[in-house]
Coordinates of N, CA and C in Angstrom, one line a residue:
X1 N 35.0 67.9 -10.7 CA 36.2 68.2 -9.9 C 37.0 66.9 -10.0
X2 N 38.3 67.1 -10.1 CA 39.0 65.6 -10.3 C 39.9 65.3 -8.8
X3 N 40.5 64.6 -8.9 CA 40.9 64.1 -7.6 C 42.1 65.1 -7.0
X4 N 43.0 65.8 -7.7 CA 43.9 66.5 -6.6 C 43.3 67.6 -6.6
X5 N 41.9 68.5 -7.2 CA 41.0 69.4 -6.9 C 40.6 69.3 -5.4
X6 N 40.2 68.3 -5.6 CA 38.9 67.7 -4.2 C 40.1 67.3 -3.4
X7 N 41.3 66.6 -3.2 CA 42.2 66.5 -2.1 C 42.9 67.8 -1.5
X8 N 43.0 69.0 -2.6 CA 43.4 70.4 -2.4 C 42.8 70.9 -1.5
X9 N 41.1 70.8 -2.0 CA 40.0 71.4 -1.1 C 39.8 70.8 0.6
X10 N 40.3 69.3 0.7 CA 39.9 68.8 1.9 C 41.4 69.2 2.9
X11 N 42.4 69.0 1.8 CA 44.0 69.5 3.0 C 43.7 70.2 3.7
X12 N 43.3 70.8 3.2 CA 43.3 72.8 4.0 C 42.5 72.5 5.2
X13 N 41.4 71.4 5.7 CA 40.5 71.0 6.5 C 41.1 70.2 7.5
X14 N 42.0 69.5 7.0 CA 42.2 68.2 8.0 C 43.4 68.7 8.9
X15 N 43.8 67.3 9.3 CA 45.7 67.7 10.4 C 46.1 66.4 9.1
X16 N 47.5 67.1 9.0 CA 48.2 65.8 8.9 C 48.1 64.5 8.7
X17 N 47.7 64.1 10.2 CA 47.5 62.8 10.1 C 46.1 62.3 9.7
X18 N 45.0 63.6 9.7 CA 43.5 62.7 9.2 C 43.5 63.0 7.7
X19 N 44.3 63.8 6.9 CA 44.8 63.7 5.8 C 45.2 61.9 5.3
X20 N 46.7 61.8 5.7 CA 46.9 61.2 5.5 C 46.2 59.4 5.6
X21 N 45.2 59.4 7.0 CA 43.5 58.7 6.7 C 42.9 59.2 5.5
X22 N 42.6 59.8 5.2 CA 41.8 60.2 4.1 C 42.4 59.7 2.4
X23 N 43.8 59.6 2.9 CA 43.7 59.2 1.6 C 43.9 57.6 1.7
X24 N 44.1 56.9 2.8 CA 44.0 55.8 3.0 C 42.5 54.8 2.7
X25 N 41.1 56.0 3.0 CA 40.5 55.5 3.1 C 39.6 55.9 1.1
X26 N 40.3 56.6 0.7 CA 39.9 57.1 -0.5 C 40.7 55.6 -1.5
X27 N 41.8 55.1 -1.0 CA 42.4 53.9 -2.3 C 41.6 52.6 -1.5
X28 N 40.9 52.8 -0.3 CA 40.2 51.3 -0.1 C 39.0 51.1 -0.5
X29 N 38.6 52.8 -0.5 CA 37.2 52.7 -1.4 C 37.1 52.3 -3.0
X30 N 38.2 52.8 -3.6 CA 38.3 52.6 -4.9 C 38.5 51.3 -5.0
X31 N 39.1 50.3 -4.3 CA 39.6 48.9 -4.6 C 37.7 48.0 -4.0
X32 N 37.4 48.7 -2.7 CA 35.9 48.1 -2.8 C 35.2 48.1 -3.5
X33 N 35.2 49.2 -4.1 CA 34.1 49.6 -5.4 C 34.4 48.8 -6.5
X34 N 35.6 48.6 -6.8 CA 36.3 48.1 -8.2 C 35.6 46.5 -7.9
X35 N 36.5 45.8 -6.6 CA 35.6 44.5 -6.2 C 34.2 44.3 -5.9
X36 N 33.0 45.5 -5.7 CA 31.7 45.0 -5.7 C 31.0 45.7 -6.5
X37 N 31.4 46.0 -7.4 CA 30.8 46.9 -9.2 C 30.2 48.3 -8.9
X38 N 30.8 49.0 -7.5 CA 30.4 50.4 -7.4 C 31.1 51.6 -8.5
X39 N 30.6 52.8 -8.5 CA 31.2 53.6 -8.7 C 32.3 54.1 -8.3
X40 N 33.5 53.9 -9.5 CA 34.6 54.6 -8.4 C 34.6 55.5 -8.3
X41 N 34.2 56.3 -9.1 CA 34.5 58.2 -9.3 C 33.9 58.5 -7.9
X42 N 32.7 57.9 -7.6 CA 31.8 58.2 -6.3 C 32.0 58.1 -5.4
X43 N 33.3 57.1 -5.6 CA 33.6 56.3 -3.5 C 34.8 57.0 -3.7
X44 N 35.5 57.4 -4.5 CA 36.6 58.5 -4.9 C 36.3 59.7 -4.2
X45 N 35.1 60.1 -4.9 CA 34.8 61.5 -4.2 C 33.8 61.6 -2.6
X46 N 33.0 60.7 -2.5 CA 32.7 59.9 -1.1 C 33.7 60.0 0.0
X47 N 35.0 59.5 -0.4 CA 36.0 59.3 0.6 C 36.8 60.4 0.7
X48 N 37.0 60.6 -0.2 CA 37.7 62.3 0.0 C 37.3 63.2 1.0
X49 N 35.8 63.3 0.6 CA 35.1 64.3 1.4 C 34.9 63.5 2.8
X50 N 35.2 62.8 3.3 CA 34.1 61.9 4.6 C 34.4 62.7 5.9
X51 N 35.6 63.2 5.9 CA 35.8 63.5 7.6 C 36.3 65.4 6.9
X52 N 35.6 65.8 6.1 CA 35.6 67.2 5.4 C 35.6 68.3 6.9
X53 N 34.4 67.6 7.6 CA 33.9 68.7 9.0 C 34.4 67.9 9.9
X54 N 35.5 67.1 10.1 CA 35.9 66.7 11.4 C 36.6 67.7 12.5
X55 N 37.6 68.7 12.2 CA 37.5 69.6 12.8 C 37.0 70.8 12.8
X56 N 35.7 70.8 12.6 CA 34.9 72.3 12.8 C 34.6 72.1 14.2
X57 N 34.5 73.5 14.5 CA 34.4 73.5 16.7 C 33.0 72.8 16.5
X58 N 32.7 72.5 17.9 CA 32.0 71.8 18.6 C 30.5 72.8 18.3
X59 N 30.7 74.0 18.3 CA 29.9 75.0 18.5 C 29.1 75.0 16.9
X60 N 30.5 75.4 16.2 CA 29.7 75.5 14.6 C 28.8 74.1 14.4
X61 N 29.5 72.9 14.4 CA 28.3 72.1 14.2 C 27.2 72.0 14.7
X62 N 27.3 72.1 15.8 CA 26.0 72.4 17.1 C 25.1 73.3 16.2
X63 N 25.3 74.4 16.2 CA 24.4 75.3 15.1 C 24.1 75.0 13.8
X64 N 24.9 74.4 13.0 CA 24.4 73.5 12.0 C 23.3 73.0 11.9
X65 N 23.5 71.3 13.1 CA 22.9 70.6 13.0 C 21.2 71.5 13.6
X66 N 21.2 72.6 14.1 CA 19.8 72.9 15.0 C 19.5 73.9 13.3
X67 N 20.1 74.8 13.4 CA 19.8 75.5 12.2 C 19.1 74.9 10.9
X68 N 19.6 73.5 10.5 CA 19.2 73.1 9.4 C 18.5 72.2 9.9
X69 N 18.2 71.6 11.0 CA 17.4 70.5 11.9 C 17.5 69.5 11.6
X70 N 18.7 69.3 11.3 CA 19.3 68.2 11.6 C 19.0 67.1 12.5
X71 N 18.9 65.5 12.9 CA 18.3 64.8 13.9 C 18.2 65.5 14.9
X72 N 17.4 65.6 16.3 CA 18.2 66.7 17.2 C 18.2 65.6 18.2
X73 N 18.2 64.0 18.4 CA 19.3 63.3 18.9 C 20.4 63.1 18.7
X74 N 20.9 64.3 17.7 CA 22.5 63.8 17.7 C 23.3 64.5 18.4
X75 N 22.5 65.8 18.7 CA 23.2 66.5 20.0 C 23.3 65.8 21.6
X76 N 22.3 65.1 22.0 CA 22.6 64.2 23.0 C 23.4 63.3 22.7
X77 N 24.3 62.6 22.0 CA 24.9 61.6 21.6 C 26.4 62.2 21.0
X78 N 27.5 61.4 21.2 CA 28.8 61.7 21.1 C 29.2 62.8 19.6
X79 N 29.7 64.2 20.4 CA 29.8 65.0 19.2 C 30.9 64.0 17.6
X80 N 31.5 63.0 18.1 CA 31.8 62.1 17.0 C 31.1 61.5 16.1
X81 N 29.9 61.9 16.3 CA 29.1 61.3 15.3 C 28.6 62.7 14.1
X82 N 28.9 63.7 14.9 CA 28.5 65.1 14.2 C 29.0 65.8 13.2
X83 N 30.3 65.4 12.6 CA 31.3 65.6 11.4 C 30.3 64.9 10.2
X84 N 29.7 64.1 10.3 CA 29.3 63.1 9.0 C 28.0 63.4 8.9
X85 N 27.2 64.1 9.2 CA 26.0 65.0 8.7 C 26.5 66.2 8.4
X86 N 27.1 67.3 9.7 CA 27.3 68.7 9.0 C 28.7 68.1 8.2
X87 N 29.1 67.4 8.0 CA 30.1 67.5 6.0 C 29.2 67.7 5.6
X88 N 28.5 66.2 5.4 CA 27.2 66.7 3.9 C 26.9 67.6 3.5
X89 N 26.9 68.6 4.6 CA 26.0 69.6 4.4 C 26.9 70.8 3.8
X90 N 28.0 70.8 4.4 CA 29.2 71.9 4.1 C 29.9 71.2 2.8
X91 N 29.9 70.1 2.3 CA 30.6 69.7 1.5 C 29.4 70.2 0.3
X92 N 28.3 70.2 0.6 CA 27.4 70.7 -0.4 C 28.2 72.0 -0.5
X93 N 27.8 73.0 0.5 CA 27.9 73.9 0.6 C 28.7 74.4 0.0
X94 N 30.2 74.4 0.8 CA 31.8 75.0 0.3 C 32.3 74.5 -1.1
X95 N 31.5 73.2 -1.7 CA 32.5 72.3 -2.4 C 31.7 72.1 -3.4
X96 N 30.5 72.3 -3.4 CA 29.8 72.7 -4.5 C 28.9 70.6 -4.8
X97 N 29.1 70.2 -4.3 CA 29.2 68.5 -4.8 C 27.9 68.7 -4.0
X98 N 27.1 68.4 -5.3 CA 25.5 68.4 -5.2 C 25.0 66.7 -5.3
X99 N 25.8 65.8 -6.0 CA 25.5 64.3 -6.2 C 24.7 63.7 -4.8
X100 N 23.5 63.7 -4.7 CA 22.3 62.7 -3.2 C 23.3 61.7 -3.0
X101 N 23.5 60.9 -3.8 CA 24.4 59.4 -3.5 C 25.5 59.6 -2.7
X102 N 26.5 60.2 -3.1 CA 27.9 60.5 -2.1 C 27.6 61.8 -0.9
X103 N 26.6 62.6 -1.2 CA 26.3 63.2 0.0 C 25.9 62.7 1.1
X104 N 24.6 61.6 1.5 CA 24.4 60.0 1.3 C 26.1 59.4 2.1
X105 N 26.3 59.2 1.6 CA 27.8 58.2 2.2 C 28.8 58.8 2.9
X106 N 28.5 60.3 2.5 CA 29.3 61.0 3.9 C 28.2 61.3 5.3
X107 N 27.2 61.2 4.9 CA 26.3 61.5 6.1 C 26.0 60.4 7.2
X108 N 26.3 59.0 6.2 CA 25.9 58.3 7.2 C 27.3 57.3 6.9
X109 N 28.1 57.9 7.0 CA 29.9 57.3 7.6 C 30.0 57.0 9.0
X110 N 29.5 57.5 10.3 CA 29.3 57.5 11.3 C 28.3 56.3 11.7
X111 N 27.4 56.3 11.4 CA 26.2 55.9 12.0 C 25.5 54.6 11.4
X112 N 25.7 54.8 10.1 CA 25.3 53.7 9.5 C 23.6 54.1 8.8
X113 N 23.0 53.5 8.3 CA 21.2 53.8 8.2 C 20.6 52.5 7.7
X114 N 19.1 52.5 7.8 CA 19.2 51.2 7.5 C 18.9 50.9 5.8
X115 N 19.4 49.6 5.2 CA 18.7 50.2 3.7 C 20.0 50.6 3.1
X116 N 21.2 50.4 3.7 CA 22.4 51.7 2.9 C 22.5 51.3 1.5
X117 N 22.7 51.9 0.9 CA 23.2 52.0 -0.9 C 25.0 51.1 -0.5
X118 N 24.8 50.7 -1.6 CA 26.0 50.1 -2.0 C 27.3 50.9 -1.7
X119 N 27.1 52.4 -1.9 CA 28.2 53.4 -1.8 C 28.2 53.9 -0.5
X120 N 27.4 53.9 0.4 CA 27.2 53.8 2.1 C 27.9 53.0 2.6
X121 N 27.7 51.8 2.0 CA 28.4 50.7 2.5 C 30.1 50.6 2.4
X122 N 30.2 51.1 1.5 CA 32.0 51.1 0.6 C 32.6 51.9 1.5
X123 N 32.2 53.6 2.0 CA 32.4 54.4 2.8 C 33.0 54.0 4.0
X124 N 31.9 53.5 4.5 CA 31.8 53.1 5.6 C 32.6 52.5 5.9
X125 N 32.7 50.9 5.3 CA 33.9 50.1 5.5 C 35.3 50.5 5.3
X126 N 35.3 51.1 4.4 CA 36.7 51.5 3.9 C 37.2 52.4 5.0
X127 N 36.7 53.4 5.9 CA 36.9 54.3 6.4 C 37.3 53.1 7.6
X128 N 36.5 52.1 8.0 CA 37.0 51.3 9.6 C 38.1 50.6 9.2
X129 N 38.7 49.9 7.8 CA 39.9 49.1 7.4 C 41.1 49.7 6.8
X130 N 40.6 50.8 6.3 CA 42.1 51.7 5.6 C 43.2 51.0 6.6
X131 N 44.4 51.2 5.8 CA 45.2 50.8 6.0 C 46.4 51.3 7.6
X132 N 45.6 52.5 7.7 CA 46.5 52.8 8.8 C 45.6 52.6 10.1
X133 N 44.6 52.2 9.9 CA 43.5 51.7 11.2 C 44.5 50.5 12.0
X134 N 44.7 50.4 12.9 CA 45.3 49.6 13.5 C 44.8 49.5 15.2
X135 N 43.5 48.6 15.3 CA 42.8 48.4 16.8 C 42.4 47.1 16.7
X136 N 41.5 46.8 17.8 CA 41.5 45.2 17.8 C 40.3 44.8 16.6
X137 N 40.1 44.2 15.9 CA 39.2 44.1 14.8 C 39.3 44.1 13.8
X138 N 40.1 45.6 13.3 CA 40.5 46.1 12.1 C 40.6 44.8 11.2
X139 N 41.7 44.3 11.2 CA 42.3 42.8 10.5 C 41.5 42.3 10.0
X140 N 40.3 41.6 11.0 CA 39.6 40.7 11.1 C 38.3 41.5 9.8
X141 N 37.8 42.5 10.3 CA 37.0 42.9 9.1 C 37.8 43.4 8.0
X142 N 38.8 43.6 7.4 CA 39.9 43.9 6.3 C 39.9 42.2 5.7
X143 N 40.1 41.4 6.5 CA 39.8 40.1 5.8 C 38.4 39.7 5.1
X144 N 37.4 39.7 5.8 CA 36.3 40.1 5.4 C 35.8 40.5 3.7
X145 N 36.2 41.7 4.1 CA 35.8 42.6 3.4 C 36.4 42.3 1.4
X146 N 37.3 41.2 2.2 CA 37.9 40.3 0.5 C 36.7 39.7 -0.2
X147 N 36.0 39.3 0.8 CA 35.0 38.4 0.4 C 33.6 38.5 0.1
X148 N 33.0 39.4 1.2 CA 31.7 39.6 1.6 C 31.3 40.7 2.5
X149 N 31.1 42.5 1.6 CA 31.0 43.6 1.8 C 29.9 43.4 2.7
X150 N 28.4 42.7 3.0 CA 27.6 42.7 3.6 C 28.6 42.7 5.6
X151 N 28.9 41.8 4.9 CA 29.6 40.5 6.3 C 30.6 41.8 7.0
X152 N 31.1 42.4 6.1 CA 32.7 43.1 7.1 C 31.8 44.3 7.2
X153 N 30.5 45.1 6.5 CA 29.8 46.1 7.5 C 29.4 46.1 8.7
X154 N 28.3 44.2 9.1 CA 27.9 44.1 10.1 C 29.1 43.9 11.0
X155 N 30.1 43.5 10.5 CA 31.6 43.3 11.5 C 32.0 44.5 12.1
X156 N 32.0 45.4 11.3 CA 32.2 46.7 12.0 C 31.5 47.3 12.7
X157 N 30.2 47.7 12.8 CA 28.8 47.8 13.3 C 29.1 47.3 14.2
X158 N 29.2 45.8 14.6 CA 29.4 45.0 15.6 C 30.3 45.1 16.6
X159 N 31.4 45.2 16.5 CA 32.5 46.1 16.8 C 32.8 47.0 17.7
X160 N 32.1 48.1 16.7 CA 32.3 49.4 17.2 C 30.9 49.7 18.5
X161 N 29.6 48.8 18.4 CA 29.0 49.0 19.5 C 29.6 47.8 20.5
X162 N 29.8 46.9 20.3 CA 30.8 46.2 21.4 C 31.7 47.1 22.1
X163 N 32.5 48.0 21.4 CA 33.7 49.1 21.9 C 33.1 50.1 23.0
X164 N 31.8 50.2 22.5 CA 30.8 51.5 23.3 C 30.4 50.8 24.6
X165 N 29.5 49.8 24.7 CA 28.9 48.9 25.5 C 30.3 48.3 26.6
X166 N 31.4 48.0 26.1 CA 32.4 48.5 26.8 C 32.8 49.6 27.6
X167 N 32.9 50.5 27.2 CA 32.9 51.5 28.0 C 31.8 52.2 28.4
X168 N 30.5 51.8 28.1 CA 29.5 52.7 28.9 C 29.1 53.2 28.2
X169 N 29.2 53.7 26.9 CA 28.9 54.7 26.2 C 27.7 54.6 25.8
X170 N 26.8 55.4 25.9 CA 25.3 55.3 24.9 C 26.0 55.2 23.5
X171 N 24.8 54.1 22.3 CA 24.9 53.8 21.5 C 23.8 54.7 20.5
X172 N 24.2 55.3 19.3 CA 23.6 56.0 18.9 C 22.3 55.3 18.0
X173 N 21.1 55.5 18.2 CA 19.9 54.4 18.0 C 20.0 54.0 16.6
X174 N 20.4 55.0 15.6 CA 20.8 54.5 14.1 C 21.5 53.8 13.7
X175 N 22.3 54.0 14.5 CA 23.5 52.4 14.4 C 23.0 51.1 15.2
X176 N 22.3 51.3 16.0 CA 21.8 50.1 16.4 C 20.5 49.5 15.0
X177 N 19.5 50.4 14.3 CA 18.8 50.3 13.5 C 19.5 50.1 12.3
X178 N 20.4 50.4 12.4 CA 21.6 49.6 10.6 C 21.7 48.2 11.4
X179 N 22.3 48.1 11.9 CA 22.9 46.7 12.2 C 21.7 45.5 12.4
X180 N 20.2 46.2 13.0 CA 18.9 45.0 13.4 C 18.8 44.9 11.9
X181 N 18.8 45.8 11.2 CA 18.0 45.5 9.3 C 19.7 45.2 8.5
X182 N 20.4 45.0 8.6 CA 21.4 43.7 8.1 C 21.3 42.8 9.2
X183 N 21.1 42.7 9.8 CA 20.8 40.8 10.6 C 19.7 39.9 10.0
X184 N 18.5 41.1 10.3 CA 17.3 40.8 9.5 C 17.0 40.6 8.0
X185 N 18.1 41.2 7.5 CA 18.4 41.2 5.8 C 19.0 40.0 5.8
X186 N 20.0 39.7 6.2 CA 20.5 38.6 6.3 C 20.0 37.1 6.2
X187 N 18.8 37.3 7.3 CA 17.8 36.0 7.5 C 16.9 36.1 6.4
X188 N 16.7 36.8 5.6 CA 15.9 36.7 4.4 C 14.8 37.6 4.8
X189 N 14.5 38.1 5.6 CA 13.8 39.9 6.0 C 14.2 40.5 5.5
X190 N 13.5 41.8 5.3 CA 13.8 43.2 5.2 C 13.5 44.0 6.6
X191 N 12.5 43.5 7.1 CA 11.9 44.1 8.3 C 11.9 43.7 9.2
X192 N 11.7 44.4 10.4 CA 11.5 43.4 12.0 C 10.5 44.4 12.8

């Protein structure tokens, strides 16, 4: 499928404005990938698809995630995190894009895992810096991310449970378990 196939397929999904994210976060993946020897075709089609199930009701995913058994802590934890597994799974589904790797980078866009592939990581980031992101941070990991893809993941990670822990919010335990195994990676561990 080439790229205005797969943007055809996702319009019909989004609003407007997470369209027009989408494709913001589809030319930051391509430029990350280009700067840390990823696949573009992959973070091409990775990004495209990433927020595929962002507006499916609350309900359909609910059933998804239990039906295919899915984590079933992710139903106690903010339905924001629930677009980026049931994609995977509908982007399999509807869209025919069987590739583990980018199915993979849409599933864990949210949350993070630990161990991410290089195209997890591209995802990821590119989706918190695209160009129309504009909160407190953004910048600062967009600078980053010129330099040192490891560094502007844990930046965002960091961040975004700072933003939670802020407001109160339970933190979803996988994103806390991405961010201990890049700290730990970091220090020359794999493990803690």
């Amino acid at each position: 499928m080439n790229r205005d196939q797969a943007l055809a397929i996702v319009k019909e999904q989004l609003t407007e404005h997470r369209y027009v994210h989408t494709i913001g976060v589809m030319e930051t993946a391509i430029e990350l990938a280009d700067r840390y020897g990823g696949d573009l075709k992959k973070a091409e089609t990775a990004a495209i698809f990433h927020d595929y199930a962002k507006f499916r009701s609350k309900e359909e995913m609910k059933q998804i995630i239990t039906e295919q058994k899915m984590a079933p802590d992710l139903l106690i934890h903010s339905p924001e995190l629930w677009h980026a597994p049931v994609g995977a799974y509908l982007v399999k589904k509807e869209a025919g894009i069987e590739d583990a790797e980018i199915l993979d980078a849409i599933r864990y866009h949210t949350s993070g895992r630990e161990n991410m592939t290089l195209l997890d990581k591209i995802i990821y980031v590119a989706d918190y810096i695209e160009p129309g992101r504009i909160f407190p941070g953004a910048e600062e990991v967009r600078k980053i991310a010129e330099t040192d893809l490891n560094q502007a993941l844990m930046a965002s990670m960091k961040n975004t449970i700072l933003f939670l822990l802020k407001k109160n919010q339970p933190i979803y335990p996988q994103t806390l378990q991405s961010y201990n195994y890049l700290v730990f990676e970091k220090k020359g561990g794999t493990s803690y």
